[in-house]
Amino acid sequence: MSRHERGPVARLLSVNVGRPRQVTWNGKAVRTSVWKLPVQGRRMVRNLNIDGDEQADLAGHGGEHRAVFVYQMDSYHYWEQQLGRADFTFGQFGENFTVEGLLDNEVCIGDRYRIGSSVFEVTQPRVTCYRVGIRMNEPRMPSLLVAHHRPGFYFRVLQEGEVGAGDEIVKVGEGPERLTVADVDALLYLSGHHSRKELERALRIPALSKGWQSSFEAMLQQESSTGAAEGNSGLAEQEPPPAWTGFRPMQVSRIERESNSIFSFVLVPTDGQPLVAPLPGQFIVLRLPVNPAAPPLLRSYSLSDLPGADHFRISVKLEENGAGSAFMHSHVHVGDVLDVSAPHGSFTLRPGHDPVVLLSAGVGATPVLAMLHALAAENSQRQVWWIYGARNGEDHPFAKESLALLQRLALGRSHVQYSRPDPADHVGVDFDAPGRLSVAALEKLGVPRNGDFYLCGPTAFLQSMRDDLRKWEVSPEHVHMELFGALESTTPGMAQVGHTPHLPEGPPGPGPSVSFARSGITVAWDPKFESLLELAEACDVSVRWSCRTGVCHTCESGLISGSVSYQPEPLDMPAPGKMLICCSRPREDVVIDC
Ligand code: FES
């Protein structure tokens, strides 16, 4: 007997497959393949799928490292007892293989098994998702699977072949480090499990899928950085805790015209107390008393100059039908006092030696200009590319300022394009080329693909640039974006419909006020909603989520002011200044960066 064949025999009990189907959940259509049915006879397993099986959402499931999902009969019995259920059938947990043996606390990442004529390798635990809750008719299921250390796991197919119910499962190789599926799952999702040693062990397992490796790398970096932020950087980007909660009065000390439509406002503390210097790229939220008879408007603006402790500078573009920007441009004067939040946001300049590409259009120049200031102030030796698109010379802000900063850099380069130059604009003097910015232009300029790309500008510009940078093989981890206004939604399995945010139907609720700052919506809380996520959905506020039960942190958002209570309690609490909207309710008036 070889050393891999000891212990009770593990066996494949059922092979289950399913194709995407549409189900209705909470009144919405959801596309899912979580319903799997057992097959008769033998089935071919290929690199990406079992014949007859297809994943509905390739962002969360499927791909080479998640080709086959495995769940154990031992866990079936466990959940029957825990949930008082006796109605489970094969494929109940959305798994392809229902197995006897191969427990989550015994199987290690990197272990290899022969089943039938196929060979498999264990790559990662199941990724939590609300659809298993739909399938089980138990919304808490994504959280329970993690909290009870029974997530199940994925196989990569090392050798294609046929499998069938009744096949013996033979271990043919052991992963290094001997980290079990349950250990690795807890390392990512459960608080108190972020030990540096364990993270390093996990990263030494080549079989661990890329996504999980990136999460553990981010967590390790968080561990190593001095003054590391709280929160879980493996699940969501982290930032230092805000310097203050809520709003602080600040006085307008200067107003300057930057272009036809952009004015800068310099704000200083009214109490003379120094500010905590923001990180280059962060934004603040202003509470604007536009109409005394209505709740104040909340508007987010990026800080646009060298982060310092004595002032903030924002630069505001006058938008068509923009009540906030119209108020700033027409009613705010030097000496006025405004309510200002602490700086927030994780769109910030990363340290390192790689080239930096600051790529922006229109008023999107503001956060990347703060980064350019920071690079110039530290005499950075990095290659720095300032790539900017404007309509014409009249709409070209910060032209002199950016040029002066680039001249202070050893390796600063600039390229400016005008989409509609005026006759008075001279190519080679005011701008470098006509037309819109494109990746083809970057390639021609010799912009390096291995740089850190920071993008800010109108939504269409960001989307097309991001897609084109991917096609140009820039690694997605090196592309950082800041969106003005609503963030892109993440609603796995559901069609995204771009509605304008609005107040929810029906009379206002009796609860505290809830403001979604990016969406410009303020609404009274109604306890008929289970969570702030449900309220946001009722308002068509752009939201991001996956598990809806406080596990995955996809819904993590900035909490600008106020406090929330949780039900259920998240498995790992977000950092101060952050919140999970999927499982929280307001305790008092809240302002959320959503
Ligand atoms: S959606 Fe997963 S934690 Fe909120």
Coordinates of C-alpha atoms and ligand atoms in Angstrom, one line a residue:
M1 CA 0.0 0.0 0.0
S2 CA 1.4 3.4 -0.9
R3 CA 1.5 6.2 1.6
H4 CA -1.4 8.0 -0.2
E5 CA -3.8 5.1 0.0
R6 CA -4.2 4.8 3.7
G7 CA -7.5 5.5 5.5
P8 CA -11.1 4.7 4.7
V9 CA -12.0 4.5 1.0
A10 CA -13.4 7.7 -0.5
R11 CA -16.0 7.3 -3.2
L12 CA -17.8 9.3 -5.8
L13 CA -21.5 9.0 -5.0
S14 CA -23.1 11.1 -7.7
V15 CA -22.1 13.2 -10.7
N16 CA -24.3 16.2 -11.0
V17 CA -24.7 18.6 -13.9
G18 CA -26.8 21.6 -14.8
R19 CA -27.1 24.4 -17.3
P20 CA -28.0 28.0 -16.5
R21 CA -31.7 28.6 -15.9
Q22 CA -33.7 31.7 -15.0
V23 CA -35.3 31.8 -11.5
T24 CA -37.3 34.5 -9.9
W25 CA -36.0 35.7 -6.6
N26 CA -37.3 38.7 -4.6
G27 CA -39.2 39.7 -7.8
K28 CA -36.1 39.7 -9.9
A29 CA -34.8 37.4 -12.6
V30 CA -31.6 35.5 -11.6
R31 CA -29.5 33.4 -14.0
T32 CA -28.0 30.5 -12.2
S33 CA -26.6 27.0 -12.6
V34 CA -26.9 26.1 -8.9
W35 CA -29.5 23.5 -9.8
K36 CA -27.6 20.3 -10.7
L37 CA -29.2 16.9 -11.4
P38 CA -27.5 13.5 -11.1
V39 CA -26.5 11.8 -14.3
Q40 CA -26.8 8.1 -15.2
G41 CA -23.8 6.2 -16.3
R42 CA -20.4 7.7 -17.0
R43 CA -19.5 11.2 -18.0
M44 CA -16.6 12.9 -19.6
V45 CA -14.8 15.5 -17.5
R46 CA -12.9 18.1 -19.5
N47 CA -10.6 20.9 -18.5
L48 CA -13.4 23.5 -18.1
N49 CA -16.5 21.4 -17.5
I50 CA -18.2 18.1 -17.1
D51 CA -20.1 17.3 -20.3
G52 CA -23.7 18.7 -19.8
D53 CA -22.6 21.2 -17.1
E54 CA -22.2 24.9 -17.6
Q55 CA -21.5 27.8 -15.1
A56 CA -23.8 30.8 -15.4
D57 CA -21.5 33.4 -13.9
L58 CA -17.9 33.0 -14.9
A59 CA -16.8 35.8 -12.6
G60 CA -17.7 33.8 -9.5
H61 CA -17.5 30.2 -10.7
G62 CA -16.0 28.1 -13.4
G63 CA -12.7 28.5 -15.3
E64 CA -9.8 26.1 -15.2
H65 CA -9.3 26.4 -11.4
R66 CA -13.0 26.0 -10.6
A67 CA -14.0 23.3 -13.1
V68 CA -15.6 20.9 -10.7
F69 CA -17.2 21.7 -7.4
V70 CA -17.1 18.9 -4.7
Y71 CA -19.3 18.5 -1.7
Q72 CA -19.3 15.8 0.9
M73 CA -22.1 13.4 2.2
D74 CA -20.7 14.1 5.7
S75 CA -21.8 17.7 5.3
Y76 CA -25.2 16.7 3.9
H77 CA -25.8 14.8 7.2
Y78 CA -24.4 17.7 9.2
W79 CA -26.7 20.2 7.6
E80 CA -29.7 17.9 7.8
Q81 CA -29.2 17.9 11.5
Q82 CA -28.4 21.6 11.9
L83 CA -31.3 22.8 9.7
G84 CA -33.8 20.1 10.7
R85 CA -34.2 19.1 7.0
A86 CA -34.8 15.7 5.4
D87 CA -35.4 16.8 1.8
F88 CA -31.9 16.9 0.3
T89 CA -31.1 15.3 -3.0
F90 CA -27.8 14.9 -4.9
G91 CA -26.6 18.3 -6.2
Q92 CA -28.4 20.1 -3.3
F93 CA -25.4 22.3 -2.6
G94 CA -24.8 23.0 -6.3
E95 CA -22.0 20.5 -6.4
N96 CA -20.8 18.5 -9.4
F97 CA -19.4 15.6 -7.3
T98 CA -21.2 14.4 -4.2
V99 CA -18.5 12.3 -2.4
E100 CA -18.1 10.0 0.5
G101 CA -15.0 11.1 2.4
L102 CA -12.7 14.0 1.3
L103 CA -13.7 16.2 4.3
D104 CA -12.9 19.9 4.3
N105 CA -10.8 19.6 7.4
E106 CA -8.7 16.7 5.9
V107 CA -8.3 17.5 2.2
C108 CA -5.5 20.0 1.6
I109 CA -5.0 22.5 -1.2
G110 CA -2.8 20.9 -3.8
D111 CA -3.9 17.3 -3.0
R112 CA -4.4 15.2 -6.2
Y113 CA -6.9 12.4 -6.7
R114 CA -7.6 9.9 -9.4
I115 CA -11.3 9.2 -10.1
G116 CA -12.2 6.9 -13.0
S117 CA -9.8 7.8 -15.8
S118 CA -9.5 11.5 -14.6
V119 CA -6.9 13.1 -12.3
F120 CA -7.8 16.2 -10.3
E121 CA -6.1 18.8 -8.1
V122 CA -7.7 20.7 -5.2
T123 CA -7.4 24.5 -5.9
Q124 CA -9.6 26.5 -3.5
P125 CA -12.6 26.4 -1.2
R126 CA -16.1 27.3 -2.6
V127 CA -16.7 31.0 -3.1
T128 CA -19.6 32.3 -1.1
C129 CA -22.6 33.5 -3.1
Y130 CA -26.2 34.2 -2.4
R131 CA -27.4 31.6 -5.0
V132 CA -26.6 28.7 -2.8
G133 CA -29.0 30.4 -0.3
I134 CA -31.7 30.5 -3.0
R135 CA -31.1 26.8 -3.9
M136 CA -31.3 25.8 -0.2
N137 CA -34.2 28.1 0.5
E138 CA -32.0 29.3 3.4
P139 CA -30.6 32.9 2.9
R140 CA -28.1 32.4 5.7
M141 CA -26.4 29.5 3.8
P142 CA -23.4 31.4 2.4
S143 CA -22.5 32.6 5.9
L144 CA -23.2 29.2 7.5
L145 CA -21.0 27.3 5.1
V146 CA -18.0 29.5 6.1
A147 CA -18.8 29.8 9.8
H148 CA -19.2 26.1 10.2
H149 CA -16.0 25.3 8.3
R150 CA -17.9 23.3 5.6
P151 CA -17.4 25.2 2.4
G152 CA -16.6 22.4 0.0
F153 CA -13.9 22.8 -2.6
Y154 CA -13.0 23.0 -6.3
F155 CA -11.0 20.7 -8.5
R156 CA -8.8 21.6 -11.4
V157 CA -8.8 18.8 -14.1
L158 CA -5.2 17.6 -14.6
Q159 CA -6.2 14.8 -16.8
E160 CA -9.4 14.6 -18.7
G161 CA -11.3 11.4 -18.6
E162 CA -14.5 9.6 -17.6
V163 CA -16.1 9.3 -14.2
G164 CA -19.2 7.7 -12.8
A165 CA -21.1 7.2 -9.5
G166 CA -19.5 4.5 -7.5
D167 CA -15.9 5.2 -8.6
E168 CA -13.3 4.9 -5.9
I169 CA -11.3 8.1 -5.2
V170 CA -7.6 7.4 -4.9
K171 CA -5.2 10.0 -3.6
V172 CA -2.2 10.2 -5.9
G173 CA -0.4 13.3 -4.6
E174 CA -0.2 15.6 -1.6
G175 CA -0.1 19.3 -1.7
P176 CA 2.7 21.1 0.0
E177 CA 2.2 22.9 3.4
R178 CA -0.7 20.6 4.3
L179 CA -3.2 23.4 4.6
T180 CA -6.7 22.1 4.6
V181 CA -9.6 23.5 2.7
A182 CA -11.2 24.6 6.0
D183 CA -8.0 26.3 7.1
V184 CA -7.6 28.2 3.9
D185 CA -11.3 29.3 3.9
A186 CA -11.0 30.5 7.5
L187 CA -7.8 32.4 6.6
L188 CA -9.6 34.5 4.1
Y189 CA -13.1 34.9 5.6
L190 CA -12.9 34.6 9.4
S191 CA -11.6 37.3 11.7
G192 CA -8.7 36.4 13.9
H193 CA -7.3 34.0 11.3
H194 CA -4.9 36.4 9.6
S195 CA -1.6 35.0 10.8
R196 CA 1.4 36.0 8.8
K197 CA 2.9 32.5 9.0
E198 CA -0.3 30.9 7.7
L199 CA -0.5 33.5 4.8
E200 CA 3.0 32.7 3.8
R201 CA 2.3 29.0 3.9
A202 CA -0.8 29.4 1.7
L203 CA 1.2 31.4 -0.8
R204 CA 3.8 28.6 -1.1
I205 CA 1.1 26.3 -2.6
P206 CA 1.3 26.6 -6.3
A207 CA -2.0 24.8 -6.8
L208 CA -3.9 27.6 -5.0
S209 CA -6.0 29.5 -7.5
K210 CA -4.8 33.0 -8.7
G211 CA -7.7 34.8 -7.1
W212 CA -7.0 33.4 -3.7
Q213 CA -3.3 34.0 -4.1
S214 CA -4.0 37.7 -4.8
S215 CA -6.2 38.0 -1.7
F216 CA -3.5 36.5 0.5
E217 CA -0.8 38.7 -1.1
A218 CA -2.9 41.8 -0.3
M219 CA -3.4 40.5 3.3
L220 CA 0.3 39.9 3.7
Q221 CA 1.1 43.4 2.4
Q222 CA -1.4 44.8 4.9
E223 CA 0.4 42.8 7.7
S224 CA 3.8 44.2 6.6
S225 CA 2.9 47.8 6.1
T226 CA 3.5 50.1 9.1
G227 CA 0.3 51.5 10.5
A228 CA -1.6 48.8 8.6
A229 CA -5.3 49.6 8.1
E230 CA -7.8 47.5 10.0
G231 CA -10.3 45.4 8.0
N232 CA -9.6 42.6 5.6
S233 CA -7.6 43.6 2.5
G234 CA -8.0 40.1 1.1
L235 CA -11.7 40.9 0.6
A236 CA -11.9 44.6 -0.1
E237 CA -9.4 47.4 -0.7
Q238 CA -8.5 49.0 2.6
E239 CA -7.6 52.6 3.5
P240 CA -6.5 54.2 6.8
P241 CA -9.4 55.0 9.2
P242 CA -10.9 58.4 8.5
A243 CA -9.4 61.3 10.5
W244 CA -12.8 62.2 11.9
T245 CA -16.3 60.9 11.6
G246 CA -19.1 62.9 10.2
F247 CA -18.6 66.5 9.1
R248 CA -16.4 69.3 10.3
P249 CA -16.8 73.0 9.5
M250 CA -14.2 74.4 7.1
Q251 CA -13.8 77.9 5.7
V252 CA -13.4 78.7 2.0
S253 CA -10.1 80.7 1.9
R254 CA -9.5 81.0 -1.8
I255 CA -11.4 80.4 -5.1
E256 CA -9.5 80.1 -8.4
R257 CA -10.6 79.7 -12.0
E258 CA -8.9 76.7 -13.6
S259 CA -10.7 76.6 -16.9
N260 CA -14.0 77.6 -18.6
S261 CA -16.0 75.3 -16.3
I262 CA -13.7 74.4 -13.4
F263 CA -13.1 76.4 -10.3
S264 CA -10.9 75.3 -7.4
F265 CA -11.9 76.0 -3.7
V266 CA -9.4 76.0 -0.9
L267 CA -10.8 75.0 2.5
V268 CA -9.1 75.6 5.8
P269 CA -10.1 74.4 9.3
T270 CA -12.1 77.0 11.2
D271 CA -10.7 75.9 14.6
G272 CA -7.0 76.2 13.6
Q273 CA -6.4 72.6 14.4
P274 CA -4.3 70.8 11.8
L275 CA -5.8 68.3 9.4
V276 CA -4.5 64.8 9.0
A277 CA -2.8 64.8 5.6
P278 CA -4.9 62.8 3.1
L279 CA -3.5 60.2 0.8
P280 CA -3.0 61.4 -2.8
G281 CA -6.1 60.4 -4.7
Q282 CA -8.7 60.5 -1.9
F283 CA -11.9 62.5 -1.9
I284 CA -14.1 64.4 0.6
V285 CA -17.8 64.8 0.9
L286 CA -19.4 68.2 1.2
R287 CA -22.8 68.8 2.8
L288 CA -24.3 71.7 0.8
P289 CA -27.3 73.7 2.1
V290 CA -28.7 74.2 -1.4
N291 CA -32.3 74.5 -0.3
P292 CA -33.1 75.4 3.3
A293 CA -36.5 73.6 3.0
A294 CA -34.9 70.3 1.9
P295 CA -32.1 68.0 3.3
P296 CA -28.6 69.2 2.3
L297 CA -27.1 67.9 -0.8
L298 CA -24.1 65.6 -0.5
R299 CA -21.4 65.8 -3.1
S300 CA -18.0 64.0 -3.3
Y301 CA -15.0 65.8 -4.7
S302 CA -11.4 64.6 -5.1
L303 CA -8.7 66.5 -3.5
S304 CA -6.6 68.1 -6.2
D305 CA -3.3 69.3 -4.8
L306 CA -0.4 68.3 -2.6
P307 CA -1.9 66.5 0.4
G308 CA -1.1 68.6 3.4
A309 CA -2.2 69.3 7.0
D310 CA -3.2 72.9 6.6
H311 CA -5.9 72.9 3.8
F312 CA -7.9 70.9 1.3
R313 CA -8.3 71.9 -2.3
I314 CA -11.1 70.6 -4.4
S315 CA -11.8 71.5 -8.1
V316 CA -15.4 71.6 -9.2
K317 CA -16.7 71.4 -12.7
L318 CA -20.0 73.2 -13.4
E319 CA -22.2 70.4 -14.7
E320 CA -25.3 70.8 -16.8
N321 CA -28.3 70.4 -14.4
G322 CA -25.8 69.8 -11.5
A323 CA -27.4 71.3 -8.4
G324 CA -24.3 70.8 -6.3
S325 CA -21.8 72.3 -8.8
A326 CA -24.2 75.2 -9.6
F327 CA -24.4 76.0 -5.9
M328 CA -20.6 75.8 -5.5
H329 CA -20.0 78.0 -8.5
S330 CA -22.7 80.6 -7.8
H331 CA -23.3 80.7 -4.1
V332 CA -20.1 79.8 -2.4
H333 CA -17.8 82.7 -1.6
V334 CA -14.5 83.3 0.2
G335 CA -15.2 83.3 3.9
D336 CA -18.2 80.9 3.7
V337 CA -18.1 77.9 6.0
L338 CA -19.0 74.4 4.6
D339 CA -19.5 71.0 6.3
V340 CA -16.7 68.7 5.2
S341 CA -16.1 65.0 5.8
A342 CA -12.6 63.5 6.4
P343 CA -10.8 62.2 3.3
H344 CA -11.9 58.8 2.2
G345 CA -11.2 56.4 -0.7
S346 CA -8.8 53.7 -1.7
F347 CA -8.0 55.1 -5.1
T348 CA -4.5 56.2 -3.9
L349 CA -1.0 56.1 -5.2
R350 CA 0.7 52.8 -4.4
P351 CA 4.4 52.9 -3.4
G352 CA 6.9 51.0 -5.6
H353 CA 9.4 51.5 -8.4
D354 CA 7.2 50.6 -11.4
P355 CA 6.3 53.4 -13.9
V356 CA 3.2 55.4 -13.0
V357 CA 0.7 56.3 -15.7
L358 CA -1.8 59.0 -14.7
L359 CA -4.5 58.8 -17.3
S360 CA -7.4 61.2 -17.1
A361 CA -10.0 63.2 -19.0
G362 CA -11.9 66.4 -18.2
V363 CA -12.3 67.1 -14.5
G364 CA -11.0 63.5 -13.9
A365 CA -7.6 65.2 -13.7
T366 CA -8.2 66.1 -10.0
P367 CA -7.2 62.9 -8.1
V368 CA -4.3 62.1 -10.4
L369 CA -3.1 65.7 -10.1
A370 CA -2.8 65.1 -6.4
M371 CA -0.7 62.0 -7.2
L372 CA 1.5 64.0 -9.5
H373 CA 2.0 66.6 -6.7
A374 CA 3.0 63.8 -4.3
L375 CA 5.4 62.3 -6.8
A376 CA 7.1 65.7 -7.5
A377 CA 7.3 66.4 -3.7
E378 CA 9.2 63.2 -3.1
N379 CA 11.5 63.7 -6.1
S380 CA 10.3 60.4 -7.4
Q381 CA 12.8 58.6 -9.7
R382 CA 9.9 56.6 -11.2
Q383 CA 8.9 57.0 -14.8
V384 CA 5.7 59.2 -14.6
W385 CA 3.4 59.6 -17.5
W386 CA 0.8 62.4 -17.5
I387 CA -1.8 61.5 -20.2
Y388 CA -4.7 63.9 -20.4
G389 CA -7.7 64.5 -22.6
A390 CA -9.7 67.7 -22.8
R391 CA -12.1 69.2 -25.3
N392 CA -10.0 72.2 -26.2
G393 CA -7.8 74.9 -24.7
E394 CA -10.6 76.7 -22.9
D395 CA -11.5 73.4 -21.1
H396 CA -8.0 72.5 -20.2
P397 CA -7.4 73.0 -16.5
F398 CA -4.1 72.7 -14.6
A399 CA -2.0 73.0 -17.8
K400 CA 0.7 75.1 -16.2
E401 CA 0.5 73.4 -12.9
S402 CA 1.0 69.9 -14.3
L403 CA 3.8 71.0 -16.6
A404 CA 5.7 72.6 -13.7
L405 CA 5.3 69.4 -11.6
L406 CA 6.5 67.2 -14.5
Q407 CA 9.6 69.4 -14.9
R408 CA 10.5 68.6 -11.3
L409 CA 10.5 64.9 -12.1
A410 CA 13.6 63.1 -13.4
L411 CA 11.5 60.9 -15.7
G412 CA 8.3 62.9 -16.3
R413 CA 6.5 62.7 -19.6
S414 CA 3.3 64.4 -20.8
H415 CA 0.9 63.8 -23.6
V416 CA -2.3 66.0 -24.0
Q417 CA -5.0 65.5 -26.6
Y418 CA -7.9 67.8 -27.5
S419 CA -11.0 66.1 -28.9
R420 CA -12.3 69.4 -30.5
P421 CA -9.5 71.9 -30.7
D422 CA -10.4 75.6 -31.3
P423 CA -8.7 77.5 -34.1
A424 CA -6.7 79.3 -31.4
D425 CA -5.3 76.0 -30.0
H426 CA -1.9 75.2 -31.4
V427 CA -0.7 71.6 -31.8
G428 CA 2.8 71.2 -30.3
V429 CA 2.2 74.3 -28.1
D430 CA -1.2 73.9 -26.3
F431 CA -1.7 70.2 -26.9
D432 CA 0.1 67.2 -28.5
A433 CA -2.5 65.7 -30.8
P434 CA -6.1 66.0 -31.8
G435 CA -8.7 63.3 -31.1
R436 CA -9.6 61.2 -28.1
L437 CA -7.2 59.3 -26.0
S438 CA -6.7 55.7 -26.9
V439 CA -4.5 52.8 -26.1
A440 CA -3.1 52.9 -29.7
A441 CA -1.8 56.4 -28.8
L442 CA -0.2 55.0 -25.6
E443 CA 1.5 52.3 -27.6
K444 CA 2.8 54.8 -30.1
L445 CA 4.2 57.0 -27.3
G446 CA 6.0 54.0 -25.7
V447 CA 4.0 54.0 -22.5
P448 CA 5.2 50.8 -20.7
R449 CA 2.7 48.1 -20.1
N450 CA 4.2 47.1 -16.8
G451 CA 3.2 50.4 -15.1
D452 CA 0.6 51.2 -12.5
F453 CA -2.2 52.8 -14.4
Y454 CA -4.5 55.3 -12.5
L455 CA -7.6 56.3 -14.5
C456 CA -10.2 58.9 -13.8
G457 CA -12.8 60.6 -16.0
P458 CA -16.2 60.1 -17.5
T459 CA -17.7 56.6 -17.2
A460 CA -17.6 55.9 -21.0
F461 CA -13.9 56.9 -21.1
L462 CA -13.1 54.7 -18.1
Q463 CA -14.9 51.7 -19.4
S464 CA -13.4 51.8 -22.9
M465 CA -9.9 52.5 -21.5
R466 CA -10.1 49.7 -19.0
D467 CA -11.3 47.2 -21.6
D468 CA -8.6 48.3 -24.1
L469 CA -5.8 48.2 -21.5
R470 CA -6.9 44.6 -20.7
K471 CA -6.7 43.8 -24.4
W472 CA -3.3 45.4 -24.5
E473 CA -2.4 42.9 -21.8
V474 CA -2.0 45.3 -18.9
S475 CA -2.6 43.2 -15.7
P476 CA -6.0 44.1 -14.1
E477 CA -4.3 44.5 -10.7
H478 CA -2.3 47.3 -12.2
V479 CA -5.3 49.3 -13.4
H480 CA -6.9 51.5 -10.7
M481 CA -10.0 53.6 -11.5
E482 CA -11.9 56.4 -9.8
L483 CA -15.5 57.0 -10.9
F484 CA -17.3 60.2 -10.3
G485 CA -20.9 59.5 -9.3
A486 CA -22.2 56.0 -8.9
L487 CA -19.9 53.0 -8.8
E488 CA -20.4 50.1 -11.2
S489 CA -22.9 47.6 -9.8
T490 CA -22.0 44.0 -9.0
T491 CA -25.1 42.0 -9.0
P492 CA -24.1 38.4 -9.8
G493 CA -26.6 36.6 -12.1
M494 CA -28.8 39.6 -12.5
A495 CA -29.1 41.9 -15.5
Q496 CA -27.9 45.4 -14.7
V497 CA -30.4 48.1 -15.5
G498 CA -29.1 51.6 -15.4
H499 CA -31.9 53.4 -13.7
T500 CA -31.4 56.9 -12.2
P501 CA -31.5 56.7 -8.4
H502 CA -34.9 57.8 -7.0
L503 CA -36.8 57.8 -3.7
P504 CA -38.4 54.5 -2.9
E505 CA -42.1 54.0 -3.7
G506 CA -44.7 54.7 -0.9
P507 CA -44.7 57.1 2.0
P508 CA -41.4 57.8 3.8
G509 CA -40.4 55.5 6.6
P510 CA -40.3 56.6 10.3
G511 CA -36.6 56.0 10.8
P512 CA -33.4 58.0 10.7
S513 CA -32.2 59.6 7.4
V514 CA -30.0 57.6 5.1
S515 CA -28.0 59.4 2.4
F516 CA -26.3 57.6 -0.5
A517 CA -23.7 60.3 -1.2
R518 CA -22.6 59.3 -4.7
S519 CA -26.1 58.8 -5.8
G520 CA -27.4 62.1 -4.3
I521 CA -30.3 60.4 -2.6
T522 CA -31.5 61.0 1.0
V523 CA -34.4 59.0 2.3
A524 CA -35.9 58.1 5.7
W525 CA -35.2 54.6 6.8
D526 CA -38.1 52.2 6.8
P527 CA -37.8 49.0 9.0
K528 CA -39.8 47.1 6.3
F529 CA -36.4 46.7 4.6
E530 CA -34.2 43.9 5.9
S531 CA -31.0 45.8 5.3
L532 CA -29.5 49.1 3.9
L533 CA -28.8 47.0 0.7
E534 CA -32.5 46.4 0.2
L535 CA -33.2 50.1 0.7
A536 CA -30.5 51.0 -1.8
E537 CA -32.0 48.6 -4.3
A538 CA -35.5 50.1 -3.8
C539 CA -33.9 53.5 -4.7
D540 CA -32.0 52.0 -7.7
V541 CA -28.8 53.1 -6.1
S542 CA -25.8 51.4 -7.8
V543 CA -24.7 48.5 -5.4
R544 CA -22.2 45.8 -5.3
W545 CA -22.8 42.5 -3.5
S546 CA -22.4 38.7 -3.7
C547 CA -23.2 36.7 -0.5
R548 CA -25.7 39.2 1.1
T549 CA -24.9 37.7 4.5
G550 CA -21.8 39.5 5.7
V551 CA -19.1 37.1 4.4
C552 CA -17.5 38.3 1.2
H553 CA -17.2 42.1 1.7
T554 CA -18.2 42.8 -1.9
C555 CA -20.7 45.3 -0.5
E556 CA -18.1 47.0 1.7
S557 CA -18.7 50.8 1.4
G558 CA -17.4 54.0 3.1
L559 CA -19.4 55.1 6.1
I560 CA -19.0 58.9 6.0
S561 CA -21.1 59.6 9.1
G562 CA -23.4 57.9 11.6
S563 CA -23.4 54.3 12.7
V564 CA -25.1 51.0 11.9
S565 CA -26.0 47.8 13.6
Y566 CA -25.6 44.3 12.0
Q567 CA -28.0 41.4 11.6
P568 CA -26.5 38.9 11.0
E569 CA -23.1 40.0 12.5
P570 CA -20.4 39.9 9.7
L571 CA -17.9 37.0 10.1
D572 CA -15.1 39.6 9.8
M573 CA -15.9 43.2 10.8
P574 CA -15.0 45.9 8.3
A575 CA -12.5 48.6 9.3
P576 CA -13.5 51.8 11.1
G577 CA -15.1 54.1 8.5
K578 CA -16.3 51.2 6.4
M579 CA -19.5 49.2 6.6
L580 CA -21.2 46.2 5.0
I581 CA -24.5 47.3 3.5
C582 CA -25.9 43.8 3.0
C583 CA -26.5 43.0 6.6
S584 CA -26.8 46.4 8.4
R585 CA -29.4 48.9 9.5
P586 CA -28.9 52.5 10.5
R587 CA -28.7 53.3 14.2
E588 CA -28.9 57.0 13.5
D589 CA -28.7 59.3 10.5
V590 CA -26.1 57.9 8.2
V591 CA -24.2 59.0 5.1
I592 CA -22.8 56.2 2.9
D593 CA -20.4 56.4 0.0
C594 CA -22.7 54.6 -2.4
Ligands
FES1 S1 -22.5 41.0 0.0 FE1 -21.1 39.7 0.9 S2 -20.6 40.8 2.8 FE2 -22.2 42.0 1.9

